[in-house]
Amino acid sequence: MNKLINFFKSFLLLELLKGMSVTGKYFFARHITVEYPEEKTPQSFRFRGLHAQRRYPNGEERCIGCKLCEAVCPALAIKIEVAERADGSRRTTQYDIDLTKCIFCGFCEESCPVDAIVETRVYEYHGEKRGDLYYTKEMLLAVGDKHEEQIAKDRAADAKYR
Amino acid sequence: MNFETILFYLFAAVTVFAALRVITARNPLHAVLFLVLAFVSSAGIWLLLEAEFLAITLVLVYVGAVMVLFLFVVMMLDINLEQLRKGFWQWLPVGAMLAALIVVQMVYVLGDKTTGAGMTAVRHAADYDNTKELGRLIYTDYVYPFELAAVLLLVAMVAAIALTFRRRRDTKTQDISKQVSVKRNDRVRIVSVPSVKKQEATESSAHVAE
Amino acid sequence: MMELLQTLQLLGQDLLGPAWLPVWTAVKIMIIILPIMGGVAYLTLAERKVLGFMQIRPGPNRVGYWGLLQPVADGLKLLTKEFIIPNGSNKFLFVAAPVLALTPALAAWAVVPFDDGMILADVNAGLLYLLAMTSLGVYGIIIAGWASNSKYAFLGALRSAAQIVSYELAMGFALVCVLLAAQSMNLGEIVRGQSHGTGMLGWYWIPLFPMFVVYFIAGVAETNRAPFDLAEGESEIVAGFHVEYSGMGFAIFFLAEYANMILIAAMTSVMFLGGWLNPFHGWPVLGAMTDAIPGLIWMLGKMSAMLFIFLWFRATFPRYRYDQLMRLGWKVFIPLTLIWVVVVAAWMQTPYWLW
């Protein structure tokens, strides 16, 4: 008997109609696509994007060349050379991040004792030839100068959790 | 020489050419395709005779179904041309004789005034329905030969299936209708198991602590 | 529209005399073909839009307002791409295959009536002609698969050919029912045979409902559309018979597939949904309101509805397994259609046949 009912049910295509009603309902649903260049999804203040080197408000660069970030970097993307500056302070002469190697884990940022290396919210950057994504110290400092306001705000928002 | 005659000679030439290529083409697949061409152009000739039902049926049955299966088989065959050509000269006289016989028969039938075939096509009015006429003839005057032909075809079909169909005991074929008709309830049993057994969990941990 | 064509014809008659007939036929063919090509182009957009909407996303919307220029962009891209002929392929057949696929798909339109009398060739055996033309489309696919000299293409061609041949039978039987009901193979007569009842109640989809469903599903299978698109199953044989085609060759296969889809939609509307007839004709209020709408609009509306169901199927159902597909064709549809032929034939002998 059950078999007979199933037989007629399959001929009435009930299950297919059920499936079609589901897709038919979604046809009229409001689409949830974020249309990227015009719309953007909200970001967390912990967003890990393009790297930046920060400065103190007086213009002095923060990095003291402790090489903790270089040591912790799992992708070996950071290269640092250190020398004594004329005023006797320890400063980097070279601070390069190869963004093609970087996996954006954020360990460099966490390990930094002076909050010098940070990851910004910037993710819309590109390189057109090989080497374009090899960021040197000057480039990182420039990124930091450009986005300092946002970076400072994000650090302040995150401060109580650190 | 009106337009229709030109069309006829065009179709006839294509038919003859294609038929020749069927037996001369080196690649068997080309031969099959030329056979298709021959069918289509002879359907064209039938259309010129205002036998549109027959013409379209020719295309539908032979070109649309039979030749597709032919193509199927030919495509998958691994034909050794050398081997095929081996007995050509040996069997040529027999083949030639058969061909000559067919030609004689056709000349006899088509050339004879009394049979009336192949002479002039009878012109009909525009509302003359070839299909209806054909159906009427098949189911009245020629009903027995027609049914006989149908039975013959049925016998051939049954024989073909009987020859190729063997039920082997050791195959593990799936019964698709069974697979399809499976419902969720046949396969899945939902049991409700509480994720944490509250009372017993505390008891057993107390036991371990002791 | 019709008056314009009539005056144009008279003008040409005076101008060219006997040579006018072929020219006029060519003009009429263009009047049918060009909108179909445009329809095909925008059907691709409609498909992507409908699929998108059913997956809660907007579909293509970058080229032109609401993505309306997308087909143009696609066409241009395919036109300017290189047509690659693989090394081991049979060159003549490789180039001929797309044409062989497209020609029958377009030739079949000769007998489709768009409105009362709006038909290119009023053939008595129109139904058979349509069946013959749809069955010819398989050659393009088989030859493409064989001439490509590629395993994937060959497998795709075999699958699709076997599928088309087996579903043609069910389709043919479904049409036999229509033929019985209409007592004519002329498509115009079939539509006129549906005009006796009140509006859509007089159409053949009511007495022949199982055949309507079978015909439409077989049509989906015949055009190799989802869920019967095993011939081009991406997951197992890449793209099937047209893997090796690029540029315009691929575009022509695409055109053929979509032209076939539109053809099946047109045939379904003619056979079962009353072609150009007003669905509300003879109804109390709606009938008087809608009778002024020309038949062409109704015909196109019905075709669009059918095409929407094609796309709806694609958005809903997962692909069949091949043996399941063959079972559906041979063991479900063909027995069902055979039974219904007998049922309809018997029904027509009783006084309860109202159509």
XYZ file of C-alpha atoms in Angstrom:
727
model
C 0.000 0.000 0.000
C 2.763 2.333 0.982
C 4.514 1.410 -2.235
C 1.424 2.290 -4.233
C 1.143 5.685 -2.567
C 4.794 6.367 -3.285
C 4.281 5.325 -6.896
C 1.525 7.861 -7.432
C 3.377 10.493 -5.476
C 6.368 10.150 -7.776
C 4.119 10.483 -10.818
C 2.568 13.642 -9.437
C 6.089 15.101 -9.192
C 5.288 16.442 -5.740
C 8.868 16.430 -4.585
C 10.032 18.255 -7.680
C 7.349 20.878 -7.204
C 8.424 21.290 -3.603
C 11.973 21.938 -4.731
C 10.795 24.387 -7.336
C 8.705 26.231 -4.777
C 11.831 26.741 -2.681
C 13.815 28.236 -5.521
C 10.720 30.138 -6.630
C 10.467 31.725 -3.203
C 14.096 32.790 -3.290
C 13.531 34.333 -6.720
C 11.597 37.093 -4.992
C 13.853 37.336 -1.973
C 15.979 40.461 -1.576
C 19.470 39.672 -2.794
C 22.229 39.817 -0.219
C 25.148 40.546 -2.510
C 27.445 43.358 -1.410
C 28.230 45.221 -4.603
C 31.843 45.721 -3.853
C 33.256 48.930 -5.252
C 30.119 50.832 -4.261
C 29.354 48.958 -1.061
C 31.775 47.517 1.456
C 31.336 45.178 4.345
C 32.064 46.592 7.841
C 35.568 45.916 9.126
C 36.797 45.006 12.569
C 39.346 47.286 14.205
C 41.541 44.195 14.315
C 41.501 43.890 10.533
C 44.898 42.752 9.293
C 45.716 44.373 5.981
C 48.669 46.242 4.564
C 51.552 46.773 6.983
C 52.689 50.173 8.243
C 55.514 51.579 10.370
C 54.394 54.140 12.906
C 56.017 57.255 14.295
C 55.728 59.037 17.636
C 53.817 62.296 17.588
C 57.096 64.186 17.486
C 58.010 62.530 14.199
C 60.522 60.033 15.566
C 60.103 56.545 14.192
C 59.039 54.003 16.765
C 61.002 50.989 15.610
C 64.034 50.229 17.747
C 65.288 47.319 15.688
C 64.743 44.609 18.332
C 64.101 42.076 15.546
C 61.331 40.335 17.503
C 59.037 40.575 14.511
C 61.676 39.120 12.240
C 62.123 36.243 14.643
C 58.431 35.530 15.050
C 57.462 35.849 11.405
C 56.364 32.342 10.325
C 56.679 33.163 6.648
C 60.164 34.728 6.918
C 58.819 37.776 5.172
C 60.641 40.410 7.266
C 64.276 41.429 6.866
C 65.897 43.870 9.291
C 69.387 45.413 9.455
C 70.314 47.525 12.489
C 72.989 50.138 13.093
C 73.709 52.891 15.600
C 72.492 56.271 14.509
C 74.575 59.460 14.890
C 72.747 60.385 18.120
C 73.623 57.001 19.595
C 70.165 55.422 19.396
C 69.567 51.960 17.931
C 67.703 52.235 14.657
C 67.028 50.069 11.632
C 68.884 50.786 8.421
C 66.726 48.343 6.531
C 63.241 47.100 7.303
C 61.673 45.178 4.405
C 58.470 43.173 4.268
C 57.883 40.946 1.280
C 54.101 41.093 1.020
C 54.067 38.196 -1.433
C 55.438 36.023 1.370
C 53.424 37.543 4.189
C 50.484 35.487 5.415
C 48.938 38.357 7.429
C 48.991 36.421 10.686
C 49.568 39.555 12.735
C 52.385 38.042 14.866
C 54.763 40.907 14.036
C 52.214 43.371 15.319
C 51.686 41.371 18.508
C 55.350 40.876 19.205
C 56.314 44.521 18.761
C 57.161 46.119 22.145
C 56.732 49.682 20.850
C 53.741 49.235 18.512
C 55.934 50.200 15.588
C 54.892 47.632 13.029
C 51.116 47.441 12.635
C 48.673 46.062 10.129
C 46.219 48.613 8.797
C 42.757 48.203 7.406
C 44.016 48.877 3.888
C 43.431 45.905 1.610
C 43.045 47.584 -1.758
C 46.632 47.705 -2.948
C 48.298 45.940 -5.810
C 51.543 45.530 -7.666
C 51.903 45.432 -11.403
C 55.301 43.813 -11.617
C 57.412 41.571 -9.468
C 58.965 43.537 -6.673
C 56.122 46.003 -6.409
C 54.919 44.216 -3.319
C 58.362 44.243 -1.674
C 57.812 47.042 0.849
C 60.878 48.870 2.137
C 61.156 50.950 5.295
C 60.364 54.204 3.493
C 57.245 52.750 1.947
C 56.056 51.332 5.263
C 56.641 54.647 7.004
C 54.734 56.410 4.235
C 51.774 54.062 4.738
C 51.942 54.757 8.445
C 52.002 58.519 7.923
C 49.043 58.337 5.615
C 46.803 56.257 7.861
C 48.097 57.282 11.309
C 44.743 58.634 12.427
C 42.888 55.390 11.695
C 45.718 53.273 13.125
C 45.744 55.206 16.390
C 41.993 54.926 16.709
C 42.091 51.163 16.110
C 44.888 50.682 18.681
C 42.893 52.695 21.218
C 39.787 50.554 20.555
C 41.790 47.365 20.994
C 43.818 48.576 23.983
C 41.657 47.174 26.744
C 41.852 43.660 25.308
C 45.632 43.546 25.152
C 13.935 23.814 -68.147
C 12.041 25.315 -65.251
C 13.154 25.841 -61.672
C 11.776 22.500 -60.530
C 13.762 20.571 -63.125
C 16.932 22.363 -62.120
C 16.246 21.442 -58.507
C 15.596 17.846 -59.478
C 18.870 17.508 -61.339
C 20.682 19.199 -58.485
C 19.258 16.788 -55.929
C 19.789 13.826 -58.248
C 23.413 14.763 -58.854
C 24.053 15.153 -55.131
C 22.354 11.833 -54.429
C 24.396 9.965 -57.024
C 27.627 11.621 -55.934
C 26.950 10.880 -52.268
C 25.982 7.291 -53.025
C 29.219 6.812 -54.957
C 31.241 8.284 -52.122
C 29.524 5.945 -49.671
C 31.217 2.986 -51.330
C 34.479 4.733 -52.226
C 35.206 6.748 -49.091
C 38.232 5.435 -47.205
C 37.069 6.577 -43.806
C 33.980 4.613 -42.716
C 32.678 7.634 -40.831
C 32.796 9.687 -44.005
C 30.896 6.915 -45.736
C 28.148 7.115 -43.138
C 27.955 10.879 -43.451
C 27.704 10.603 -47.220
C 24.894 8.118 -46.745
C 23.145 10.744 -44.636
C 23.655 13.237 -47.428
C 22.199 10.758 -49.925
C 19.131 10.285 -47.719
C 18.596 13.996 -47.323
C 18.875 14.731 -51.014
C 16.552 11.876 -51.932
C 14.122 13.310 -49.409
C 14.475 16.527 -51.401
C 13.508 14.656 -54.569
C 10.447 13.250 -52.830
C 9.507 16.727 -51.736
C 9.621 17.764 -55.389
C 7.128 14.950 -56.039
C 4.881 16.550 -53.385
C 5.263 13.486 -51.188
C 6.104 15.605 -48.170
C 4.998 13.000 -45.648
C 7.299 10.350 -47.054
C 10.162 12.803 -47.441
C 9.963 14.010 -43.868
C 9.529 10.490 -42.555
C 12.643 9.472 -44.460
C 14.576 12.250 -42.768
C 13.012 11.566 -39.397
C 13.490 7.814 -39.338
C 16.589 7.193 -41.377
C 18.588 10.350 -40.878
C 17.335 11.200 -37.419
C 17.474 7.798 -35.799
C 18.914 4.950 -37.852
C 21.972 6.757 -39.138
C 22.719 8.155 -35.689
C 22.974 4.612 -34.379
C 25.087 3.710 -37.418
C 27.405 6.590 -36.658
C 27.590 5.415 -33.089
C 28.723 1.959 -34.052
C 31.099 3.105 -36.759
C 32.689 5.686 -34.483
C 33.515 3.060 -31.908
C 34.730 0.386 -34.311
C 38.417 -0.048 -34.816
C 38.380 -0.855 -38.500
C 41.411 -2.308 -40.179
C 41.103 -1.198 -43.786
C 43.735 -3.630 -45.065
C 41.816 -6.584 -43.786
C 38.596 -5.272 -45.252
C 40.104 -4.917 -48.688
C 41.564 -8.398 -48.786
C 38.726 -10.249 -50.416
C 37.694 -7.446 -52.753
C 38.683 -9.014 -56.089
C 37.555 -12.424 -55.051
C 34.023 -11.298 -54.315
C 33.745 -8.691 -57.042
C 31.997 -10.982 -59.596
C 29.284 -11.921 -57.097
C 28.749 -8.309 -56.127
C 28.670 -7.198 -59.737
C 26.115 -9.842 -60.566
C 23.893 -8.750 -57.700
C 24.162 -5.138 -58.784
C 23.318 -6.060 -62.368
C 20.292 -7.996 -61.152
C 19.050 -5.001 -59.200
C 19.541 -2.731 -62.206
C 17.608 -5.130 -64.433
C 14.779 -5.303 -61.940
C 14.583 -1.567 -61.630
C 14.615 -1.072 -65.375
C 11.894 -3.663 -65.723
C 9.657 -2.050 -63.141
C 10.328 1.579 -63.952
C 10.479 1.150 -67.711
C 7.302 -0.825 -68.046
C 4.340 1.252 -69.117
C 1.798 -1.117 -67.572
C 3.029 -0.709 -64.006
C 2.894 3.023 -64.480
C 5.569 3.668 -61.875
C 8.199 6.274 -62.461
C 6.366 7.980 -65.283
C 4.824 11.330 -64.558
C 3.881 12.405 -61.104
C 0.192 13.109 -60.849
C -0.550 16.745 -60.114
C -3.001 17.387 -57.346
C -4.862 20.396 -56.119
C -3.332 22.451 -53.352
C -5.650 21.040 -50.692
C -4.756 17.445 -51.547
C -3.434 15.828 -48.387
C -0.813 13.250 -49.188
C -0.639 12.132 -45.566
C -4.345 11.486 -45.253
C -4.421 9.554 -48.519
C -1.492 7.425 -47.432
C -3.099 6.681 -44.089
C -6.367 5.746 -45.749
C -4.643 3.335 -48.141
C -2.528 1.727 -45.453
C -5.455 1.072 -43.154
C -7.953 -0.041 -45.798
C -6.628 -1.604 -48.983
C -3.268 -2.656 -47.640
C -4.120 -3.313 -44.028
C -2.973 -6.967 -44.031
C 0.425 -6.392 -45.649
C 0.892 -3.438 -43.333
C 0.087 -5.408 -40.219
C 2.258 -8.247 -41.469
C 5.180 -5.870 -41.848
C 4.550 -4.548 -38.361
C 4.541 -8.056 -36.915
C 7.743 -8.878 -38.797
C 9.413 -5.840 -37.301
C 8.196 -6.810 -33.856
C 9.581 -10.326 -34.292
C 12.897 -8.900 -35.428
C 12.989 -6.632 -32.401
C 12.178 -9.411 -29.970
C 14.777 -11.632 -31.625
C 17.431 -8.954 -31.398
C 16.724 -8.445 -27.714
C 16.655 -12.192 -27.065
C 20.018 -12.617 -28.786
C 21.778 -9.900 -26.840
C 20.046 -10.057 -23.497
C 21.669 -12.426 -21.041
C 20.972 -12.252 -17.391
C 24.222 -12.980 -15.627
C 24.080 -14.060 -12.055
C 27.353 -12.552 -10.947
C 26.749 -8.951 -11.985
C 26.151 -6.363 -9.334
C 23.875 -4.049 -11.266
C 21.879 -1.540 -9.331
C 18.130 -1.454 -9.382
C 17.599 2.187 -10.216
C 13.886 2.265 -9.562
C 14.612 1.028 -6.050
C 17.290 3.646 -5.611
C 15.061 6.397 -6.835
C 12.086 5.427 -4.722
C 14.047 5.517 -1.481
C 12.554 7.938 1.004
C 14.371 9.634 3.794
C 12.493 7.655 6.438
C 13.756 4.375 4.993
C 17.344 5.268 5.667
C 17.524 7.768 8.482
C 16.289 7.351 12.027
C 16.344 10.488 14.111
C 17.114 9.710 17.737
C 17.074 12.428 20.314
C 20.073 12.047 22.585
C 20.601 14.793 25.168
C 24.082 16.206 24.770
C 24.804 16.151 28.519
C 23.231 13.652 30.851
C 22.889 15.946 33.836
C 22.089 13.602 36.706
C 24.307 10.736 35.702
C 27.204 12.934 34.662
C 27.590 14.395 38.158
C 27.247 10.963 39.723
C 29.924 9.380 37.580
C 32.341 12.276 38.128
C 31.768 11.952 41.850
C 32.539 8.287 41.491
C 35.839 9.038 39.778
C 36.739 11.540 42.479
C 36.344 8.891 45.115
C 2.966 45.522 -39.007
C 1.127 43.126 -41.317
C -0.069 46.003 -43.537
C 3.466 47.278 -43.798
C 4.680 43.850 -44.924
C 1.834 43.628 -47.430
C 2.638 46.953 -49.046
C 6.301 46.026 -49.076
C 5.480 42.800 -50.858
C 3.343 44.536 -53.493
C 6.091 47.083 -54.057
C 8.692 44.374 -54.563
C 6.390 42.437 -56.862
C 6.195 45.413 -59.191
C 9.896 46.047 -58.980
C 11.427 42.600 -59.485
C 8.671 40.472 -61.007
C 9.354 36.704 -60.846
C 12.717 37.175 -59.094
C 10.844 38.693 -56.158
C 9.746 35.358 -54.658
C 13.179 34.181 -53.481
C 14.049 37.689 -52.302
C 10.783 38.002 -50.403
C 11.299 34.559 -48.818
C 14.781 35.566 -47.762
C 13.364 38.737 -46.232
C 10.761 36.722 -44.331
C 13.442 34.319 -43.132
C 15.471 37.246 -41.854
C 12.402 38.631 -40.096
C 12.192 35.340 -38.189
C 15.896 34.615 -37.705
C 17.072 37.994 -36.481
C 14.647 38.245 -33.546
C 15.522 34.662 -32.638
C 19.197 35.552 -32.554
C 18.405 38.568 -30.404
C 16.211 36.360 -28.246
C 19.044 33.877 -27.846
C 21.417 36.642 -26.821
C 19.051 37.986 -24.224
C 18.031 34.512 -23.101
C 21.607 34.035 -21.917
C 21.293 37.216 -19.891
C 17.875 36.163 -18.604
C 19.299 32.812 -17.596
C 22.101 34.397 -15.608
C 19.701 36.865 -14.045
C 17.144 34.229 -13.090
C 19.796 31.895 -11.712
C 21.229 34.825 -9.813
C 17.905 35.868 -8.355
C 17.150 32.319 -7.275
C 20.500 32.253 -5.516
C 19.768 35.620 -3.841
C 22.312 37.537 -5.880
C 21.761 40.129 -8.601
C 23.400 38.403 -11.568
C 25.404 40.339 -14.156
C 24.915 44.056 -13.601
C 28.128 45.762 -14.680
C 27.832 46.080 -18.466
C 25.207 48.655 -19.241
C 22.232 49.507 -17.083
C 21.122 46.393 -15.140
C 23.614 44.349 -17.193
C 21.589 44.841 -20.358
C 24.659 45.098 -22.598
C 26.201 41.899 -21.235
C 25.199 39.746 -24.257
C 26.758 42.301 -26.582
C 29.981 42.213 -24.591
C 29.989 38.414 -24.573
C 29.347 38.306 -28.303
C 32.168 40.726 -29.020
C 34.528 38.768 -26.828
C 33.730 35.475 -28.551
C 33.928 37.077 -31.994
C 37.395 38.454 -31.444
C 38.801 35.295 -29.900
C 40.923 32.900 -31.883
C 39.213 29.866 -33.416
C 41.610 27.076 -32.531
C 41.589 23.903 -34.611
C 43.270 21.069 -32.718
C 46.115 19.259 -34.427
C 44.717 15.749 -34.602
C 41.219 16.828 -35.560
C 39.388 16.256 -38.793
C 39.488 19.847 -39.995
C 36.527 19.920 -42.353
C 34.140 18.173 -39.992
C 35.453 20.157 -37.043
C 34.476 23.401 -38.734
C 31.249 21.994 -40.181
C 29.911 20.618 -36.887
C 28.780 23.904 -35.297
C 26.986 24.824 -38.507
C 25.308 21.418 -38.566
C 24.126 22.025 -35.030
C 22.751 25.487 -35.701
C 21.080 24.926 -39.086
C 18.331 22.503 -37.996
C 17.657 24.593 -34.904
C 16.907 27.563 -37.156
C 15.321 25.623 -40.039
C 12.651 24.264 -37.706
C 11.252 27.779 -37.247
C 9.893 27.693 -40.794
C 6.706 25.957 -39.680
C 6.121 27.644 -36.324
C 3.013 29.833 -36.443
C 3.452 33.074 -34.514
C -0.058 34.289 -35.166
C -3.002 33.267 -37.295
C -1.378 33.019 -40.724
C 1.925 34.445 -39.557
C 3.952 31.453 -40.672
C 6.764 31.051 -43.172
C 5.795 27.691 -44.674
C 2.309 26.367 -43.981
C 3.293 22.706 -44.383
C 0.697 19.987 -43.893
C 3.161 17.708 -42.150
C 4.484 20.522 -39.985
C 4.595 18.447 -36.831
C 6.685 15.766 -38.507
C 8.932 18.404 -39.985
C 9.577 19.808 -36.525
C 10.376 16.352 -35.173
C 12.711 15.673 -38.089
C 14.526 18.964 -37.622
C 14.999 18.550 -33.887
C 16.357 15.070 -34.475
C 18.874 16.390 -37.015
C 20.518 18.593 -34.420
C 22.233 15.561 -32.962
C 24.549 15.327 -35.968
C 26.306 18.540 -35.077
C 27.000 17.165 -31.634
C 28.192 13.720 -32.723
C 30.390 15.110 -35.454
C 31.825 17.729 -33.140
C 32.675 15.031 -30.625
C 34.270 12.788 -33.178
C 36.119 15.429 -35.178
C 37.699 16.985 -32.082
C 39.791 13.846 -31.562
C 39.478 14.273 -27.820
C 38.277 11.784 -25.239
C 36.122 14.242 -23.347
C 34.471 15.513 -26.480
C 33.854 11.998 -27.701
C 32.310 10.869 -24.428
C 30.133 13.967 -24.338
C 28.986 13.356 -27.895
C 28.120 9.724 -27.164
C 26.169 10.679 -24.075
C 24.249 13.427 -25.756
C 23.475 11.418 -28.871
C 22.144 8.465 -26.892
C 20.105 10.834 -24.785
C 18.615 12.717 -27.707
C 17.721 9.550 -29.596
C 15.981 7.984 -26.604
C 14.022 11.055 -25.556
C 12.916 11.667 -29.117
C 10.704 8.600 -28.853
C 8.847 9.863 -25.803
C 8.564 13.248 -27.467
C 7.193 11.677 -30.639
C 4.569 9.697 -28.728
C 3.519 12.786 -26.797
C 3.067 14.542 -30.112
C 1.046 11.609 -31.439
C -1.497 12.419 -28.718
C -1.657 16.015 -29.880
C -2.026 14.800 -33.427
C -4.906 12.540 -32.390
C -6.624 15.364 -30.569
C -6.160 17.922 -33.329
C -6.611 15.443 -36.200
C -4.021 17.353 -38.158
C -0.268 17.676 -38.423
C -0.489 21.268 -39.533
C 0.587 23.462 -36.648
C -1.893 26.179 -37.525
C -4.699 23.616 -37.514
C -3.507 22.318 -34.146
C -3.821 25.782 -32.654
C -7.205 26.333 -34.276
C -8.324 22.992 -32.863
C -7.765 24.444 -29.402
C -9.977 27.458 -29.959
C -13.297 25.685 -29.335
C -13.452 25.886 -25.552
C -13.560 28.979 -23.416
C -10.065 30.386 -23.322
C -7.428 28.255 -21.717
C -9.920 25.531 -20.800
C -10.085 24.580 -24.462
C -6.384 24.012 -24.853
C -4.880 20.553 -25.048
C -2.939 20.818 -21.841
C -6.000 19.724 -19.874
C -6.888 16.457 -21.627
C -3.242 15.757 -22.442
C -1.771 16.965 -19.163
C 0.567 13.986 -18.646
C 1.769 14.405 -22.220
C 2.299 18.096 -21.663
C 4.582 17.324 -18.735
C 6.337 14.481 -20.541
C 6.808 16.575 -23.639
C 8.297 19.456 -21.747
C 10.647 17.286 -19.708
C 11.673 15.385 -22.834
C 12.252 18.757 -24.451
C 14.565 19.726 -21.626
C 16.430 16.462 -22.122
C 16.465 16.917 -25.885
C 18.163 20.291 -25.601
C 20.720 18.918 -23.120
C 19.682 21.354 -20.439
C 19.954 20.917 -16.696
C 19.082 18.567 -15.046
C 19.780 16.476 -18.142
C 23.012 18.219 -19.122
C 25.242 15.186 -18.781
C 26.569 15.815 -22.251
C 28.466 18.757 -20.859
C 28.811 17.690 -17.237
C 31.569 19.982 -16.058
C 32.573 17.806 -13.166
C 33.332 14.675 -15.117
C 33.887 15.500 -18.783
C 34.780 19.190 -18.623
C 32.359 20.589 -21.199
C 31.465 17.557 -23.256
C 31.311 17.739 -27.009
C 32.473 21.326 -27.306
C 35.598 21.177 -25.136
C 37.880 21.782 -28.093
C 35.880 24.644 -29.536
C 36.835 28.226 -28.929
C 35.711 31.619 -30.159
C 32.982 31.581 -32.771
C 32.756 27.774 -32.944
C 31.797 27.702 -29.313
C 29.483 30.666 -29.779
C 27.605 28.859 -32.546
C 27.091 25.787 -30.371
C 25.813 28.118 -27.709
C 23.436 29.768 -30.168
C 22.205 26.368 -31.318
C 21.500 25.206 -27.779
C 19.545 28.317 -26.910
C 17.733 28.440 -30.252
C 16.656 24.856 -29.569
C 15.429 25.893 -26.153
C 13.331 28.672 -27.627
C 12.047 26.236 -30.239
C 10.952 23.720 -27.616
C 9.226 26.536 -25.731
C 7.458 27.615 -28.932
C 6.430 24.048 -29.728
C 5.063 23.496 -26.234
C 3.022 26.665 -26.481
C 1.691 25.706 -29.908
C 0.837 22.098 -29.079
C -0.485 22.421 -25.551
C -0.973 26.060 -24.670
C -2.987 27.293 -27.592
C -0.288 29.132 -29.523
C -1.516 32.610 -30.314
C -4.921 32.185 -28.608
C -6.065 34.425 -25.788
C -6.158 32.381 -22.560
C -9.099 34.431 -21.270
C -11.149 34.394 -24.461
C -14.817 34.011 -23.641
C -14.380 34.661 -19.924
C -16.821 37.081 -18.292
C -14.772 40.262 -17.763
C -11.181 39.383 -18.528
C -12.099 38.088 -21.978
C -13.430 41.401 -23.217
C -10.453 43.214 -21.739
C -7.768 41.010 -23.240
C -9.223 40.179 -26.653
C -7.637 43.261 -28.160
C -4.115 42.034 -27.444
C -2.588 40.649 -30.661
C -1.879 36.919 -30.911
C 1.816 37.459 -31.396
C 2.053 38.899 -27.882
C 0.264 35.904 -26.396
C 2.530 33.534 -28.288
C 5.659 35.313 -27.112
C 4.311 35.485 -23.578
C 3.685 31.750 -23.496
C 7.137 31.083 -24.905
C 8.721 33.288 -22.263
C 6.828 31.492 -19.526
C 8.076 28.147 -20.807
C 11.623 29.464 -21.043
C 11.384 30.706 -17.486
C 10.492 27.175 -16.416
C 13.577 25.936 -18.289
C 15.714 28.273 -16.208
C 13.792 27.462 -13.066
C 14.592 23.774 -13.600
C 18.234 24.611 -13.956
C 18.236 26.582 -10.724
C 16.472 23.825 -8.817
C 17.476 20.324 -9.795
C 20.779 18.496 -9.487
C 22.101 16.632 -12.489
C 20.806 13.136 -13.223
C 23.060 10.135 -13.209
C 23.320 8.640 -16.686
C 21.631 5.325 -15.946
C 18.826 7.145 -14.151
C 18.382 9.329 -17.186
C 18.084 6.329 -19.480
C 15.636 4.685 -17.098
C 13.456 7.783 -17.029
C 13.376 7.912 -20.810
C 12.829 4.263 -21.626
C 11.096 2.797 -18.621
C 8.930 5.689 -17.461
C 8.194 8.090 -20.282
C 7.758 5.676 -23.173
C 5.314 3.332 -21.365
C 3.456 6.335 -19.992
C 3.107 7.951 -23.391
C 2.105 4.679 -25.022
C -0.651 4.205 -22.457
C -1.870 7.752 -22.885
C -2.052 7.382 -26.665
C -4.491 4.516 -26.156
C -6.373 6.434 -23.467
C -6.782 9.478 -25.676
C -7.811 7.379 -28.665
C -10.466 5.641 -26.565
C -11.547 8.877 -24.904
C -12.112 10.505 -28.251
C -14.642 7.818 -29.151
C -16.781 8.682 -26.133
C -19.082 11.712 -25.905
C -16.997 13.014 -23.015
C -14.308 14.371 -25.314
C -14.942 18.089 -25.094
C -11.958 19.482 -26.967
